[in-house]
Coordinates of C-alpha atoms in Angstrom, one line a residue:
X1 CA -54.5 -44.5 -32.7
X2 CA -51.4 -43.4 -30.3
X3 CA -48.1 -42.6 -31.9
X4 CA -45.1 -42.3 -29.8
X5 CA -41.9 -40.7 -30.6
X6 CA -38.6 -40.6 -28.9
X7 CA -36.1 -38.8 -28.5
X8 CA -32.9 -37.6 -26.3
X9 CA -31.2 -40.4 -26.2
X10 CA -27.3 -40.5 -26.1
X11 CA -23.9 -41.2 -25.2
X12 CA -22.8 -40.0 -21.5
X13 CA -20.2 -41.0 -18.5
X14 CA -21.2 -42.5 -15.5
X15 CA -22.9 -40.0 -12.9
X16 CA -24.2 -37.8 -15.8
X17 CA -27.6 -37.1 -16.6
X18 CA -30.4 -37.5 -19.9
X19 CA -33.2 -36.4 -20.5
X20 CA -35.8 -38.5 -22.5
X21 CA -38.9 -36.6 -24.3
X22 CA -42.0 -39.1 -25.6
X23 CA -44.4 -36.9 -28.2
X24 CA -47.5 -38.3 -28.6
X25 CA -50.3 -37.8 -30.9
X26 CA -53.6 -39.2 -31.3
X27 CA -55.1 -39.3 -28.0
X28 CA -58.4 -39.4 -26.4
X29 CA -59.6 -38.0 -23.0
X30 CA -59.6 -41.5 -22.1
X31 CA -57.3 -42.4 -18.8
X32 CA -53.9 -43.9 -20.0
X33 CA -51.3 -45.8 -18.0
X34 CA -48.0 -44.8 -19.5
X35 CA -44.8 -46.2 -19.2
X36 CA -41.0 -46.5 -20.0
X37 CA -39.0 -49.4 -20.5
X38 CA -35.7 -50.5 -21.3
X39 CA -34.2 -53.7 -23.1
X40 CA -30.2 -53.9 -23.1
X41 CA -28.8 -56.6 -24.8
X42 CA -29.2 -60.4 -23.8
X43 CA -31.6 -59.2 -21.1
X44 CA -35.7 -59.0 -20.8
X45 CA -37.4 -55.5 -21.3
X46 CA -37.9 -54.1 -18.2
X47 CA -39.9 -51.9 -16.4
X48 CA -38.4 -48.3 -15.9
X49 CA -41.2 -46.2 -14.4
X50 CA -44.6 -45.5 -15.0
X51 CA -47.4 -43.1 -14.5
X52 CA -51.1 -43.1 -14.6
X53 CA -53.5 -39.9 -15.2
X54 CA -53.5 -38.7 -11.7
X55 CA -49.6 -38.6 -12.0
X56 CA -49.4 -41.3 -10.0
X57 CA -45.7 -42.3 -10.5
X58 CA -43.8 -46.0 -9.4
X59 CA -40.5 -46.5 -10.5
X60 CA -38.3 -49.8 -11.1
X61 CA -35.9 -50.6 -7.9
X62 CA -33.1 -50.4 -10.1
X63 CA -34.0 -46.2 -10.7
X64 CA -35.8 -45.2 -7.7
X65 CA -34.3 -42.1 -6.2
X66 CA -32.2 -41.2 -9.8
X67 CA -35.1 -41.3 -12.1
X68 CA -38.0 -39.2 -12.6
X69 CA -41.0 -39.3 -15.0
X70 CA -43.5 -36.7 -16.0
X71 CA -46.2 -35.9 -18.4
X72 CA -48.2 -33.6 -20.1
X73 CA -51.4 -34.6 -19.6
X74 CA -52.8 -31.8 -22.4
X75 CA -50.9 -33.6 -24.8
X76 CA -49.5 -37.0 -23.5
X77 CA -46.1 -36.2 -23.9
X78 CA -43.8 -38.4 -21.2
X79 CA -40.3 -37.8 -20.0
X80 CA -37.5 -39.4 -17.9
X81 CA -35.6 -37.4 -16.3
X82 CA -32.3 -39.7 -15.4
X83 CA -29.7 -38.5 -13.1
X84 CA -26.6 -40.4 -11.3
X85 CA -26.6 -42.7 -14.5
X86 CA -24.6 -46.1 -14.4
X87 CA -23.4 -48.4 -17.0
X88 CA -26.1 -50.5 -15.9
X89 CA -28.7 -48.1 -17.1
X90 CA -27.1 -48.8 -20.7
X91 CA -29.7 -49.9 -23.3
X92 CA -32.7 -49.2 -25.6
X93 CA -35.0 -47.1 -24.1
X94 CA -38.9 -47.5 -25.5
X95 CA -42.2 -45.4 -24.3
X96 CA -45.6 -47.1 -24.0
X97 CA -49.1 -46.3 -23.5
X98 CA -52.0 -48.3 -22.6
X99 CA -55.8 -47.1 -22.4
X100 CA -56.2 -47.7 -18.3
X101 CA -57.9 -46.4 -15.2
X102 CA -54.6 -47.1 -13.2
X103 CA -51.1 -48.5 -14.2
X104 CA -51.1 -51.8 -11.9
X105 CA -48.6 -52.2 -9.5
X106 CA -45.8 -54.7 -11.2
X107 CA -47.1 -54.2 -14.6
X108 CA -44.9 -55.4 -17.4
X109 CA -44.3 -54.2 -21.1
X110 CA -47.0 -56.7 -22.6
X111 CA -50.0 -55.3 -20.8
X112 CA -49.0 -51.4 -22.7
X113 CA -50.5 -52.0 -26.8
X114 CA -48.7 -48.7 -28.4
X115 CA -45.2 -48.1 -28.7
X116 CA -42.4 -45.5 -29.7
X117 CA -39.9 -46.8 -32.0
X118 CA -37.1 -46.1 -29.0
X119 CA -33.8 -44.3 -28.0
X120 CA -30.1 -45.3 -27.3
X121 CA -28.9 -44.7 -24.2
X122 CA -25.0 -45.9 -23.5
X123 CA -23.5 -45.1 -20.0
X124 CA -19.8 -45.2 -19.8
X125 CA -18.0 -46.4 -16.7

């Protein structure tokens, strides 16, 4: 069973830059699609960025070219590496993992079964 934890989250002004770390335990050699997401309030989770076992990386329109994800693929461990942030990237930021040959272009937060617990992320203008 894959646990996710999260962390780096914080409080920053606008054009600053996080860093988020996702440890993971508990999984297979299995390929994994992994993802993160972000839920502000009154709006849908969305789709950040995500990455499959190759490293193949695709990004949200509203991050592309300020965002960057990683991983670890000895031990699962994700990051997003956020630069140029906006108030707009303010909001709860979750980690996901889902046991996959690819992560499917569009894919949204249901088709990901395990989940971190997430992190706060609050961009002032």
């Amino acid at each position: 069973q894959v646990q996710l934890v999260e962390s780096g989250g914080g409080e920053v002004q606008g054009g600053g830059s996080l860093k988020l770390s996702c440890a993971a335990s508990g999984y297979t050699s299995a390929r994994h699609c992994r993802g993160w997401f972000r839920e502000a309030p009154g709006k849908q989770r969305e789709t950040v960025a995500t990455i499959d076992s190759d490293g193949y990386t695709k990004y949200g329109v509203s991050v592309q070219g300020r965002f960057t994800m990683s991983q670890d693929n000895a031990t699962g461990n994700v990051y997003l590496q956020m630069n140029s942030l906006k108030p707009e990237d303010t909001g709860k930021y979750y980690c996901a993992s889902v046991r996959s040959v690819s992560c499917p272009t569009g894919v949204s937060w249901y088709y990901f079964s395990a989940w971190g617990q997430g992190t706060q992320v609050t961009v002032s203008p």
